[in-house]
């Protein structure tokens, strides 16, 4: 399984014929069901749903914008 190349909690561009009508979307690797790669799912941001990684074609990682670094809410 390709989950070995995924990074926990990272965001990826992905598409799936089962979700979002095959349109490109952002997913997040979730470890909510376990820390081992066999238990990872893909969280679908904006929803309360998780999907199996095998349901998606991972296109590539989402690169954070360099011009606007993400800070913590407490900063």
Short mmCIF file of C-alpha atoms in Angstrom, two decimals:
data_model
loop_
_atom_site.label_atom_id
_atom_site.label_comp_id
_atom_site.label_asym_id
_atom_site.label_seq_id
_atom_site.Cartn_x
_atom_site.Cartn_y
_atom_site.Cartn_z
CA UNK A 1 0.00 0.00 0.00
CA UNK A 2 1.23 3.50 -0.77
CA UNK A 3 0.58 4.94 2.71
CA UNK A 4 4.26 4.44 3.52
CA UNK A 5 5.04 7.48 1.35
CA UNK A 6 2.43 9.67 3.09
CA UNK A 7 3.24 11.91 6.05
CA UNK A 8 0.84 11.92 9.04
CA UNK A 9 -1.21 15.13 9.36
CA UNK A 10 0.14 16.43 6.00
CA UNK A 11 -2.16 17.80 3.31
CA UNK A 12 -2.25 16.46 -0.24
CA UNK A 13 -3.97 17.25 -3.52
CA UNK A 14 -6.00 14.19 -4.50
CA UNK A 15 -8.90 13.00 -6.64
CA UNK A 16 -11.35 10.17 -6.36
CA UNK A 17 -14.19 8.86 -8.47
CA UNK A 18 -15.98 7.96 -5.19
CA UNK A 19 -15.72 11.44 -3.64
CA UNK A 20 -16.26 14.97 -4.97
CA UNK A 21 -17.23 13.70 -8.45
CA UNK A 22 -13.58 13.06 -9.32
CA UNK A 23 -12.64 16.72 -8.90
CA UNK A 24 -9.27 17.68 -7.47
CA UNK A 25 -9.54 18.31 -3.73
CA UNK A 26 -7.38 18.61 -0.63
CA UNK A 27 -7.19 15.75 1.88
CA UNK A 28 -5.31 15.37 5.16
CA UNK A 29 -3.64 12.19 6.36
CA UNK A 30 -5.34 11.33 9.64
CA UNK A 31 -4.09 9.11 12.43
CA UNK A 32 -7.30 9.35 14.47
CA UNK A 33 -7.84 5.58 14.19
CA UNK A 34 -4.24 4.61 14.97
CA UNK A 35 -0.61 5.60 14.58
CA UNK A 36 0.31 2.66 12.34
CA UNK A 37 0.05 3.34 8.56
CA UNK A 38 -2.49 0.51 8.21
CA UNK A 39 -4.94 2.57 10.30
CA UNK A 40 -4.44 5.92 8.54
CA UNK A 41 -7.35 7.49 6.73
CA UNK A 42 -7.78 10.63 4.69
CA UNK A 43 -9.77 13.35 6.41
CA UNK A 44 -11.90 15.34 4.01
CA UNK A 45 -11.55 18.97 5.17
CA UNK A 46 -14.81 20.85 5.45
CA UNK A 47 -16.64 17.65 6.35
CA UNK A 48 -16.66 15.23 9.26
CA UNK A 49 -15.83 12.34 6.93
CA UNK A 50 -12.79 10.12 6.55
CA UNK A 51 -12.02 7.96 3.53
CA UNK A 52 -9.65 5.12 2.83
CA UNK A 53 -6.38 6.16 1.16
CA UNK A 54 -6.97 3.54 -1.53
CA UNK A 55 -10.10 5.50 -2.61
CA UNK A 56 -7.90 8.37 -3.77
CA UNK A 57 -5.21 9.09 -6.31
CA UNK A 58 -2.68 11.31 -4.54
CA UNK A 59 -1.51 14.00 -6.95
CA UNK A 60 1.04 15.71 -4.72
CA UNK A 61 1.63 17.52 -1.44
CA UNK A 62 0.02 20.87 -0.73
CA UNK A 63 2.80 23.42 -0.44
CA UNK A 64 2.16 26.14 2.15
CA UNK A 65 2.46 29.66 0.76
CA UNK A 66 5.95 31.07 1.31
CA UNK A 67 4.78 34.66 1.34
CA UNK A 68 2.32 34.07 4.20
CA UNK A 69 3.85 31.65 6.70
CA UNK A 70 1.34 29.91 8.93
CA UNK A 71 1.58 30.92 12.57
CA UNK A 72 0.01 29.45 15.62
CA UNK A 73 -3.25 30.96 16.86
CA UNK A 74 -1.60 31.95 20.13
CA UNK A 75 0.97 34.17 18.40
#
